[in-house]
CSV table of C-alpha atoms and ligand atoms in Angstrom, one decimal:
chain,number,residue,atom,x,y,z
A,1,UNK,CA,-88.1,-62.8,-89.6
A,2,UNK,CA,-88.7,-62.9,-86.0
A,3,UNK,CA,-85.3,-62.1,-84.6
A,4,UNK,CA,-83.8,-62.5,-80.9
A,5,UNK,CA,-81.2,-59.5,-79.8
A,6,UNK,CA,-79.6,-59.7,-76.4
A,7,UNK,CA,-78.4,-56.7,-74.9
A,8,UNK,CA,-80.4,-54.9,-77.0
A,9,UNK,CA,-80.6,-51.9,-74.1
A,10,UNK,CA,-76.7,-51.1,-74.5
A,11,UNK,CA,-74.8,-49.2,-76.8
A,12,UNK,CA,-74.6,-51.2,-80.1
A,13,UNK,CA,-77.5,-53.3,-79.2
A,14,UNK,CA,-79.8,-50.3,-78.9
A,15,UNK,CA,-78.5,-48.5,-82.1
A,16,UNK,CA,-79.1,-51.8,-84.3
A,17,UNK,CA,-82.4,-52.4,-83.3
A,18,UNK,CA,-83.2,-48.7,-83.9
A,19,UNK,CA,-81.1,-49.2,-87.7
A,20,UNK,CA,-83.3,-52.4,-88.3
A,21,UNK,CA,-86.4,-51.5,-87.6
A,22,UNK,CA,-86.3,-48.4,-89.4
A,23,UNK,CA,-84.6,-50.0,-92.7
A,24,UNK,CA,-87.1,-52.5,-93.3
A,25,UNK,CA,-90.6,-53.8,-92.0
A,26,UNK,CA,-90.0,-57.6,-92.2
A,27,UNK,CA,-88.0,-57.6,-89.1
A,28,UNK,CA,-89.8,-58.3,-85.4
A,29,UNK,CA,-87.4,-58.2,-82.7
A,30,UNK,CA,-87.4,-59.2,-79.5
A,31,UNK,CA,-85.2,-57.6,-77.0
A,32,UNK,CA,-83.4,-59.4,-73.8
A,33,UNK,CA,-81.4,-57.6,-71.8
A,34,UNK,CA,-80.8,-58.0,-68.3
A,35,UNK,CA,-81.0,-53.8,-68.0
A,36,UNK,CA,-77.0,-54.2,-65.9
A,37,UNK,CA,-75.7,-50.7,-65.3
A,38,UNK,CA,-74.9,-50.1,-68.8
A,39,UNK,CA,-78.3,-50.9,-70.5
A,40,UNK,CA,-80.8,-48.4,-70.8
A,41,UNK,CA,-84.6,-48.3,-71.9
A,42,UNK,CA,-83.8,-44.6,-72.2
A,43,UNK,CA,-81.8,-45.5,-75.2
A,44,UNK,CA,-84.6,-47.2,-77.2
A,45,UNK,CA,-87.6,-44.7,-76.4
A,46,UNK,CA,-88.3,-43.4,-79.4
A,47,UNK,CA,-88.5,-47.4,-81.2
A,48,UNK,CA,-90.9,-48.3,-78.2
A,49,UNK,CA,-93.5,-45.2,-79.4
A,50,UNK,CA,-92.3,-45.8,-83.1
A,51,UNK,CA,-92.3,-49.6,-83.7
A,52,UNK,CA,-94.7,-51.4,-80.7
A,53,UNK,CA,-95.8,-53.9,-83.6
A,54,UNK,CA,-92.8,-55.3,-84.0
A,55,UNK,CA,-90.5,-54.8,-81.1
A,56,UNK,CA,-90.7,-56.0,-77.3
A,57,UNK,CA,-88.4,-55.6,-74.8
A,58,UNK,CA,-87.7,-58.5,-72.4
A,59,UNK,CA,-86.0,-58.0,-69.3
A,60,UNK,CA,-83.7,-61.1,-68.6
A,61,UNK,CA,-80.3,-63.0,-68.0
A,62,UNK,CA,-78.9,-64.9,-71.0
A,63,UNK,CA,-77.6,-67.0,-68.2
A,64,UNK,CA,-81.6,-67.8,-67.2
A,65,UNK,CA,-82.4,-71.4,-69.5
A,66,UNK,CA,-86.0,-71.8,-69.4
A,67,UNK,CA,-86.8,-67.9,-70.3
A,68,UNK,CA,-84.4,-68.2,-73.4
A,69,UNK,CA,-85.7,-71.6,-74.4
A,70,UNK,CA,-89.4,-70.2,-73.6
A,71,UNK,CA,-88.7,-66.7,-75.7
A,72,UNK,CA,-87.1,-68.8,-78.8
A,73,UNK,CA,-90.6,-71.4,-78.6
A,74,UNK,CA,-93.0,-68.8,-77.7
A,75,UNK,CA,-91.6,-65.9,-80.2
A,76,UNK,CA,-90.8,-68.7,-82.9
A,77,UNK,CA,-87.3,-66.7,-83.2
A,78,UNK,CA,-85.4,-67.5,-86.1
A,79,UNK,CA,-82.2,-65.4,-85.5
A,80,UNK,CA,-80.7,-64.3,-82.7
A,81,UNK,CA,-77.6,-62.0,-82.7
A,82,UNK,CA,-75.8,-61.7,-79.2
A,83,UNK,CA,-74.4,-58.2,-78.0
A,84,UNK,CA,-75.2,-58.9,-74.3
A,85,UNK,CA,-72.0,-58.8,-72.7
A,86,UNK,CA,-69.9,-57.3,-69.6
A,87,UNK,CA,-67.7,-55.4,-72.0
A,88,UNK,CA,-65.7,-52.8,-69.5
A,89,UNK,CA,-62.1,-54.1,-69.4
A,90,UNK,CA,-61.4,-52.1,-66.6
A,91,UNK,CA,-64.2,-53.4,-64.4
A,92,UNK,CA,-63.0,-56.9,-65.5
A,93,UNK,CA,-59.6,-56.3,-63.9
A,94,UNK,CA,-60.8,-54.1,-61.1
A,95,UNK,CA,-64.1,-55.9,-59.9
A,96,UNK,CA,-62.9,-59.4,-60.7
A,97,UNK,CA,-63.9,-61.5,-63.6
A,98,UNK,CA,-66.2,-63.8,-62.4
A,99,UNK,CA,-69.7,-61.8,-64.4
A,100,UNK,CA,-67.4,-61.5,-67.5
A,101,UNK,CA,-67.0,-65.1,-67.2
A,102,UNK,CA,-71.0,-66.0,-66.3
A,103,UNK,CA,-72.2,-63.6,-69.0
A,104,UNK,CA,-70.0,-63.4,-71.7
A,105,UNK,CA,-69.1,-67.1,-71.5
A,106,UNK,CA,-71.9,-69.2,-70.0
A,107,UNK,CA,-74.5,-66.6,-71.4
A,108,UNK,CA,-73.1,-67.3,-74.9
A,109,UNK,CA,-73.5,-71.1,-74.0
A,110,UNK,CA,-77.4,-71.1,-72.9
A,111,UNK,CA,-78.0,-69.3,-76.3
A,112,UNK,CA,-76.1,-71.6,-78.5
A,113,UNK,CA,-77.2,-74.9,-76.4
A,114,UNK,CA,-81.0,-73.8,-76.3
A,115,UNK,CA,-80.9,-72.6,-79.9
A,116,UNK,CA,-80.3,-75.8,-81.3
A,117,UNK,CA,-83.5,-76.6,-80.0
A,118,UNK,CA,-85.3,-74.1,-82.1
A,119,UNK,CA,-85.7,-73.3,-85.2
A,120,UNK,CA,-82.4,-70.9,-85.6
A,121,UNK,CA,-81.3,-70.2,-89.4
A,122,UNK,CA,-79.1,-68.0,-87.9
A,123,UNK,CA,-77.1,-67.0,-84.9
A,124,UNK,CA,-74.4,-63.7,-85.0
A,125,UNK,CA,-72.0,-63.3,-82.1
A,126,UNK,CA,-70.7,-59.7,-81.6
A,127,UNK,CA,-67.3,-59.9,-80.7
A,128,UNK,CA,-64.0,-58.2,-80.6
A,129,UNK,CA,-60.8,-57.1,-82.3
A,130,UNK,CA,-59.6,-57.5,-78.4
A,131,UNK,CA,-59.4,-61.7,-78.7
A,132,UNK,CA,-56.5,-61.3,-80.8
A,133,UNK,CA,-54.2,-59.4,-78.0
A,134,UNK,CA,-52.4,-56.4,-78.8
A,135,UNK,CA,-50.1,-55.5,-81.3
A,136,UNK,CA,-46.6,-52.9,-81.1
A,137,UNK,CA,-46.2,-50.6,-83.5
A,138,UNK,CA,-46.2,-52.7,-86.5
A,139,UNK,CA,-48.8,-55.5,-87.9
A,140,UNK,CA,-52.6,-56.3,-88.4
A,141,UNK,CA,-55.1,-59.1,-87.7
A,142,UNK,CA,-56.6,-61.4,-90.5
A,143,UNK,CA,-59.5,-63.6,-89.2
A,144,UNK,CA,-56.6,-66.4,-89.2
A,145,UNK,CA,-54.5,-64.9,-86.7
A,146,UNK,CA,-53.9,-66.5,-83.9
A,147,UNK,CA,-56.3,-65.4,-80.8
A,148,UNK,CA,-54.2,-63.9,-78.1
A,149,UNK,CA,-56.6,-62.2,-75.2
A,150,UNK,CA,-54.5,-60.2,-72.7
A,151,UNK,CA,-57.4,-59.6,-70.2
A,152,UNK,CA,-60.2,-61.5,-68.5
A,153,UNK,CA,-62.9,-59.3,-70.6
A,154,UNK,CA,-60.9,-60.3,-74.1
A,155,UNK,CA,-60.6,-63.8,-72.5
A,156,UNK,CA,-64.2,-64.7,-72.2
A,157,UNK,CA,-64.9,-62.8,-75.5
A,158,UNK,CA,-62.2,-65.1,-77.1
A,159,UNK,CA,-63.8,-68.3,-75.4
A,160,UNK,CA,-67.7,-67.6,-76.5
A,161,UNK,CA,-66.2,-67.1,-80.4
A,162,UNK,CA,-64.3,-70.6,-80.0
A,163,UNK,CA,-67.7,-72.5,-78.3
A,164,UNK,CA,-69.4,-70.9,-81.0
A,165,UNK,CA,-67.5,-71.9,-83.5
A,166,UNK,CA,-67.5,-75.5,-82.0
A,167,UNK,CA,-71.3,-75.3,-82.5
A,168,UNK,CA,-71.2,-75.0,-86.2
A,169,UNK,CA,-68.4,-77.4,-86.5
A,170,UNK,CA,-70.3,-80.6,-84.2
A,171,UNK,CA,-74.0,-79.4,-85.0
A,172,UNK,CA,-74.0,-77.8,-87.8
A,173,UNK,CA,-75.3,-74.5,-85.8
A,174,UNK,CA,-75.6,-71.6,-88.2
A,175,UNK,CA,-73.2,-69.6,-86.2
A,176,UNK,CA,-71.4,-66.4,-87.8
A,177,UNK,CA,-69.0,-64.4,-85.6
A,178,UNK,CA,-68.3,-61.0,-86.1
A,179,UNK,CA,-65.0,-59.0,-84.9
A,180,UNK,CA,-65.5,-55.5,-84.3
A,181,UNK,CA,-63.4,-52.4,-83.6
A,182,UNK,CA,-64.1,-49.9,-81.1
A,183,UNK,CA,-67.4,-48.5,-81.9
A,184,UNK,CA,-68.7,-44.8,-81.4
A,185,UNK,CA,-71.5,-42.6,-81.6
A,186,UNK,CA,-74.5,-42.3,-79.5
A,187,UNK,CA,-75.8,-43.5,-76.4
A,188,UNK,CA,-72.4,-45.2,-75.6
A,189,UNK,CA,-72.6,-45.5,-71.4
A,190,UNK,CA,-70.3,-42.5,-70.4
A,191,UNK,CA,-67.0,-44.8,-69.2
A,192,UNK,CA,-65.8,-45.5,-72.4
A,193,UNK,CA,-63.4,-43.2,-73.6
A,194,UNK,CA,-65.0,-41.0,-76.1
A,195,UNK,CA,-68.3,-40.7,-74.5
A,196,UNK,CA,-66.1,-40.0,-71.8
A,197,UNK,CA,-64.0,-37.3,-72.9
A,198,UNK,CA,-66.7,-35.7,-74.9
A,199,UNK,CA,-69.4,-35.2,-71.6
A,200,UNK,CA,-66.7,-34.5,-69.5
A,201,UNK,CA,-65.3,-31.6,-72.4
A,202,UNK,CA,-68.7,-30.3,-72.3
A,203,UNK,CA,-68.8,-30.4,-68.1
A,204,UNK,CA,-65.4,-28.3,-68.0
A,205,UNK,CA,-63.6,-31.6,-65.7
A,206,UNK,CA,-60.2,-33.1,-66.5
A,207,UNK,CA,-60.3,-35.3,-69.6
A,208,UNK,CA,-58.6,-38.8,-67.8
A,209,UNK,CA,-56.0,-40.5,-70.7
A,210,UNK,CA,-54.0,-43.8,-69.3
A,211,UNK,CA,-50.2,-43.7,-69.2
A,212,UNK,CA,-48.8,-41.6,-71.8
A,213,UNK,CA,-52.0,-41.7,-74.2
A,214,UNK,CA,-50.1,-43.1,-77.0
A,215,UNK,CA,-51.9,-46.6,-77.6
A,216,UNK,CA,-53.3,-46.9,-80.5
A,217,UNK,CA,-57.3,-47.9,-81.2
A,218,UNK,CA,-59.0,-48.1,-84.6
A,219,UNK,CA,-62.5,-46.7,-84.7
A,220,UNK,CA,-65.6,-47.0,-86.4
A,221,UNK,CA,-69.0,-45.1,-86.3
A,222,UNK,CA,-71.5,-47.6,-84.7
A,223,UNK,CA,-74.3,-47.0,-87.6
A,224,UNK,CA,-71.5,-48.2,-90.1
A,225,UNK,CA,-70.9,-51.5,-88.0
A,226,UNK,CA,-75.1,-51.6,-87.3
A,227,UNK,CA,-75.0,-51.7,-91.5
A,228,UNK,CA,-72.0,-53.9,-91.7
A,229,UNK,CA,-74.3,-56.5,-89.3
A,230,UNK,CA,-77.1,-56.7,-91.3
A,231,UNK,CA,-75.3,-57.2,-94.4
A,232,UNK,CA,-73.8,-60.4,-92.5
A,233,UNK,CA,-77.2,-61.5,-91.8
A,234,UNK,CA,-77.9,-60.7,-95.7
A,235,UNK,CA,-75.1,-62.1,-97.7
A,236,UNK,CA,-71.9,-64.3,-95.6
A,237,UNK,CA,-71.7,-67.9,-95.1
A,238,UNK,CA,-72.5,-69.8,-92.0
A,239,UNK,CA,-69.3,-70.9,-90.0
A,240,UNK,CA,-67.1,-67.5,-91.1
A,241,UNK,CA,-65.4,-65.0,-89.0
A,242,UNK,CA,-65.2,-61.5,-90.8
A,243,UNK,CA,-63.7,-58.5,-89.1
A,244,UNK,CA,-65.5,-55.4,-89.0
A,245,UNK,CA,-62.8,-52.1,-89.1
A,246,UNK,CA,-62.2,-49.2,-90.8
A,247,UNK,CA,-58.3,-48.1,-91.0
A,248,UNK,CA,-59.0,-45.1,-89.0
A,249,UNK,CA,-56.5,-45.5,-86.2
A,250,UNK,CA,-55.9,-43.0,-83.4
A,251,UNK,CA,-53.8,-42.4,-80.4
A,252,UNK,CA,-55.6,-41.7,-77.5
A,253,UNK,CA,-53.8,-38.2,-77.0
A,254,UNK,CA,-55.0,-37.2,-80.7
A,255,UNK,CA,-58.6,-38.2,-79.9
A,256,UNK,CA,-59.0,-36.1,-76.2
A,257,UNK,CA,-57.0,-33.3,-78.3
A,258,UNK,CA,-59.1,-33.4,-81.4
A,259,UNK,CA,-62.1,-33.4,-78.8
A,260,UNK,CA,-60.9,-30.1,-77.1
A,261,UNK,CA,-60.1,-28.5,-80.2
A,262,UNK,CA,-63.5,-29.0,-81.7
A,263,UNK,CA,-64.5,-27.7,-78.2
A,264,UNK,CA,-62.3,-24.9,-78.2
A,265,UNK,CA,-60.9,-25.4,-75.5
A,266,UNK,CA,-57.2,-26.0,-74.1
A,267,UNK,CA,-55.4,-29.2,-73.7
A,268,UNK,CA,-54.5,-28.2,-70.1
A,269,UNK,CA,-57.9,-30.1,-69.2
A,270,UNK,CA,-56.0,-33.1,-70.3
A,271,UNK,CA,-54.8,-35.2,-67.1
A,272,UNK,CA,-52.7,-38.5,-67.6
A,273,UNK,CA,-53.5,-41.4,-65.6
A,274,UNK,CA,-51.7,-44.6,-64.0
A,275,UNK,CA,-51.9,-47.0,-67.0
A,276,UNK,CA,-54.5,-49.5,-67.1
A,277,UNK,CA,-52.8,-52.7,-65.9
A,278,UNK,CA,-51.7,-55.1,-69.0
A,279,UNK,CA,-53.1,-52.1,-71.3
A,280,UNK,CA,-53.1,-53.4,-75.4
A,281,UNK,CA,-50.8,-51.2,-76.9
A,282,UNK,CA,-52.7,-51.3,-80.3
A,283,UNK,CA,-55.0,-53.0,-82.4
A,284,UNK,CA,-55.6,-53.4,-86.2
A,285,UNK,CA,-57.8,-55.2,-88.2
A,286,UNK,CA,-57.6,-56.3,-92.1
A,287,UNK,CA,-61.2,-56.2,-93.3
A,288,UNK,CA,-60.6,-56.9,-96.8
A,289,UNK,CA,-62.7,-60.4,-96.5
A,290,UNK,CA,-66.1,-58.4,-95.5
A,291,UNK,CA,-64.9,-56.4,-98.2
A,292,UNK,CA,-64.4,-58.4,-101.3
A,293,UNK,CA,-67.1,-60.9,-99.7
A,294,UNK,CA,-69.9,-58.9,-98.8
A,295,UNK,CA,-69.3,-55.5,-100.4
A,296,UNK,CA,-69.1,-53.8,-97.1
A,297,UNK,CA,-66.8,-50.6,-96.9
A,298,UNK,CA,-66.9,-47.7,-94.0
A,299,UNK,CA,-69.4,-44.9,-94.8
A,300,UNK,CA,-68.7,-42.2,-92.2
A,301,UNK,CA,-65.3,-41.1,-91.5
A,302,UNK,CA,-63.3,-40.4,-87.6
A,303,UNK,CA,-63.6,-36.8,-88.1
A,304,UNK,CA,-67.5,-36.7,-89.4
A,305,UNK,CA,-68.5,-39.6,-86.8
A,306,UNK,CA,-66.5,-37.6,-84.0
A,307,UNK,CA,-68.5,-34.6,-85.4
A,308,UNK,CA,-72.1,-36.2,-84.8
A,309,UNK,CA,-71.2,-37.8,-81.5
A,310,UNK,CA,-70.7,-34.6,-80.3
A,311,UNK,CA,-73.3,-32.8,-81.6
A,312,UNK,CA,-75.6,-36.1,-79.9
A,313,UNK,CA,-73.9,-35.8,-76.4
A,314,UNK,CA,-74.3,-31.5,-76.5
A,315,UNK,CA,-78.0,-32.2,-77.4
A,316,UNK,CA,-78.5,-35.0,-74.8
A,317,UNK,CA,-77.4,-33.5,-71.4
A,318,UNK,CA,-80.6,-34.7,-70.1
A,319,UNK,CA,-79.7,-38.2,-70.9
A,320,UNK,CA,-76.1,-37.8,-70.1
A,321,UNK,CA,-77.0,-36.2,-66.7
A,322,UNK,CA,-79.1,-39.3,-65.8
A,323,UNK,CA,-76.8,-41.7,-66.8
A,324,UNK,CA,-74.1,-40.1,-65.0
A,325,UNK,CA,-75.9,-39.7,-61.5
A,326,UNK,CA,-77.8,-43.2,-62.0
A,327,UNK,CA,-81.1,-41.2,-62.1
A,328,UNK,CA,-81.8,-43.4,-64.6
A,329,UNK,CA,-82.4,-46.5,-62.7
A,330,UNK,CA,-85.6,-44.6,-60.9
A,331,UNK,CA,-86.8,-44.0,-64.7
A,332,UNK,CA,-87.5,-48.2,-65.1
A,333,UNK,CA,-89.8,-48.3,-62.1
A,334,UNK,CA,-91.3,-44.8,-63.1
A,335,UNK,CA,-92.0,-46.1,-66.9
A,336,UNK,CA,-91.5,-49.5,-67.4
A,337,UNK,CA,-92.8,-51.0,-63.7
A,338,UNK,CA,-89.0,-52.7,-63.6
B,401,NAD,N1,-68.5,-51.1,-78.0
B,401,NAD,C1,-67.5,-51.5,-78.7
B,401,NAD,O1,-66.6,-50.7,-79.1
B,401,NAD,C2,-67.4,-52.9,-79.0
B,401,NAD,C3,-66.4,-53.4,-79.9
B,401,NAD,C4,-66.3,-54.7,-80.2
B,401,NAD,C5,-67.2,-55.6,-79.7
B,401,NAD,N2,-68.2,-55.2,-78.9
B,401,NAD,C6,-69.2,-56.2,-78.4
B,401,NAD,O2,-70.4,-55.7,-78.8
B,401,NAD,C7,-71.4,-56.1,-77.8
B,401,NAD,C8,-72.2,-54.9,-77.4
B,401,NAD,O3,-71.3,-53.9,-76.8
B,401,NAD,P1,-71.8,-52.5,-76.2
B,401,NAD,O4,-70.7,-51.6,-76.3
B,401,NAD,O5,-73.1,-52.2,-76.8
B,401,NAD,O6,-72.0,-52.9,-74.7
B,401,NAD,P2,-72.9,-52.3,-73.5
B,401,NAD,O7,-72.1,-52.5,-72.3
B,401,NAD,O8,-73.3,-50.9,-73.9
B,401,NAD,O9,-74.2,-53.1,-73.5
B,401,NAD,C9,-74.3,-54.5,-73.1
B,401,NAD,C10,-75.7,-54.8,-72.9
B,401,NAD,O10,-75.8,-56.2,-72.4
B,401,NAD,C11,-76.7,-56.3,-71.4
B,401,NAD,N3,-76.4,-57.4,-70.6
B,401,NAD,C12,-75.3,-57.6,-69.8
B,401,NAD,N4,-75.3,-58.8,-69.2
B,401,NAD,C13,-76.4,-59.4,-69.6
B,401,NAD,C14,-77.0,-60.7,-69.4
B,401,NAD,N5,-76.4,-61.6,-68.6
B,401,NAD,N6,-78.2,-61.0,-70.0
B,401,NAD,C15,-78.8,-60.1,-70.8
B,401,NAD,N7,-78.3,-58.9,-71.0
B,401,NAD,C16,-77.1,-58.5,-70.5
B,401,NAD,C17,-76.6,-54.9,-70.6
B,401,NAD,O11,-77.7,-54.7,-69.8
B,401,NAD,C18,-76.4,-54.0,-71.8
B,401,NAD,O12,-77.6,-53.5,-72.2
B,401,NAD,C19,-70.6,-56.8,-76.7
B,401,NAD,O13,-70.7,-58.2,-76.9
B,401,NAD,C20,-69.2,-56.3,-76.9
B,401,NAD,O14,-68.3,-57.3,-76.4
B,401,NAD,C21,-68.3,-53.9,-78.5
């Protein structure tokens, strides 16, 4: 199956190409990313040496017509499964929203639009348990509930499920979305909060936690979503929405203090933060449809995932390092002529 991934440099994107190619050999992928500050050819190294048979990276805009419609001729691309995406909340209410909007939104458009003209069996979206606003202390999220975005990122991640969703419904456009939790593990761009805490644990500097560090996120290991994906592409129905969670829900304060501890060191690194403005208090997701559905379940537990991340990030400084100062960038021209 010749497959297109978008924003296949970034976190998730990198870490399913890597689970796919290695699971089975009837998989060529394609990868288009648009390499923004938080995609990096450093993440998928080892699958360029590994896999050149059936992998190539492209670097492009999702936005950019004629190179999608050329790649999905030219490739003869059968799926495509779209984790390109501005996903930083905080740069979506600090920098403006206008890329969120472009990307997220009108990206999600020239894929679906210029699919039709191929020969797609199937397209994934990658999106959120953020489109379905926050919750207080109480409550969970079925793939009925209403969708309630509290910020521009959640907003245009809300409005690319509903036009895809609108695709399948007027053309009959095998769409599938998928509604994730907060993923972890590595090569996660150093801004998010775990990645976060854990470099900056390692580097001795204050651990940053918004407010009072009592919202609530639920987490799961990004090789169990990676497996939960291509059991989607495997076995669910076109037109469905399945959430992708686990149950394993954490304040923010437990998860810098369970980071310190496994560090050994003291919580007096922690420093609270003015709160991120509109901040979700918590989310929760009911899987039980990708369970009884699919047979999908979570493999790796907060405490064993959290284990592995670290050990990743303490083995990586070089890549951390790089990512951090932005070396990074220099790396495409020096390797990749970008
Ligand atoms: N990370 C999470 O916890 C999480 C949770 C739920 C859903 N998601 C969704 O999963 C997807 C992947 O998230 P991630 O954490 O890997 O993000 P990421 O920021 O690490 O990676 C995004 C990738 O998209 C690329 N990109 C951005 N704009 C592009 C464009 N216009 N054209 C082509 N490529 C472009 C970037 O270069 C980068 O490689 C996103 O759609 C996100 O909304 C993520």
């Amino acid at each position: 199956m010749n497959i297109l991934v978008t924003g296949g440099a970034g976190f998730i994107g990198s870490n399913f190409i890597r689970y796919l190619l290695d699971l089975s050999d009837e998989y060529f992928i394609i990868n288009l990313d648009k390499l923004t500050y938080s995609g990096n050819l450093e993440n998928l190294k080892d699958v360029k040496k590994g896999f050149s048979e059936r992998y190539k990276f492209l670097k492009g805009d999702i936005c950019d017509r004629e190179k999608v419609r050329d790649i999905i001729k030219n490739y003869q691309i059968e799926a495509i499964i779209n984790f390109a995406a501005e996903t930083h909340v905080d740069r979506s209410i600090k920098e403006g929203s206008k890329l969120f909007i472009r990307t997220n939104i009108l990206g999600t458009e020239t894929l679906l639009s210029e699919g039709l003209s191929g020969n797609i069996r199937l397209y994934i979206q990658i999106s959120t348990d953020e489109v379905y606003g926050s919750l207080g202390e109480e409550g969970i999220f079925t793939e009925k509930s209403v969708l309630s975005p509290t910020n521009p990122y959640s907003a245009s991640k809300a409005s690319a499920d509903l036009l895809a969703l609108s695709y399948f419904r007027t053309f009959g456009f095998p769409v599938i979305i998928v509604r994730s939790c907060n993923n972890f593990g590595p090569y996660r761009f150093p801004e998010k909060l775990i990645p976060l805490l854990i470099t900056n644990a390692i580097e001795d500097k204050y651990l940053p936690i918004y407010g009072e560090g009592r919202n609530v996120r639920e987490w799961i290991f990004v090789e169990d979503f990676c497996r939960a994906v291509y059991m989607v592409m495997n076995k669910s129905k076109l037109g469905e929405v399945y959430n992708i969670s686990t149950g394993f829900q954490k304040r923010n304060i437990e998860v810098a203090e369970l980071i310190l501890k496994k560090f050994n060191k003291g919580k007096d690194l922690i420093r609270f933060v003015e709160d991120r403005k509109g901040h979700d208090w918590r989310y929760s997701m009911d899987f039980s449809k990708i369970k009884n559905e699919i047979g999908w379940n979570p493999g790796i537990d907060f405490e064993r995932g959290l284990d592995d991340t670290i050990r990743w990030y303490s083995e990586n400084s070089r890549w951390v390092k790089n990512v951090k100062s932005g070396e990074y960038l220099k790396y495409y021209e020096k390797y990749y002529g970008l």
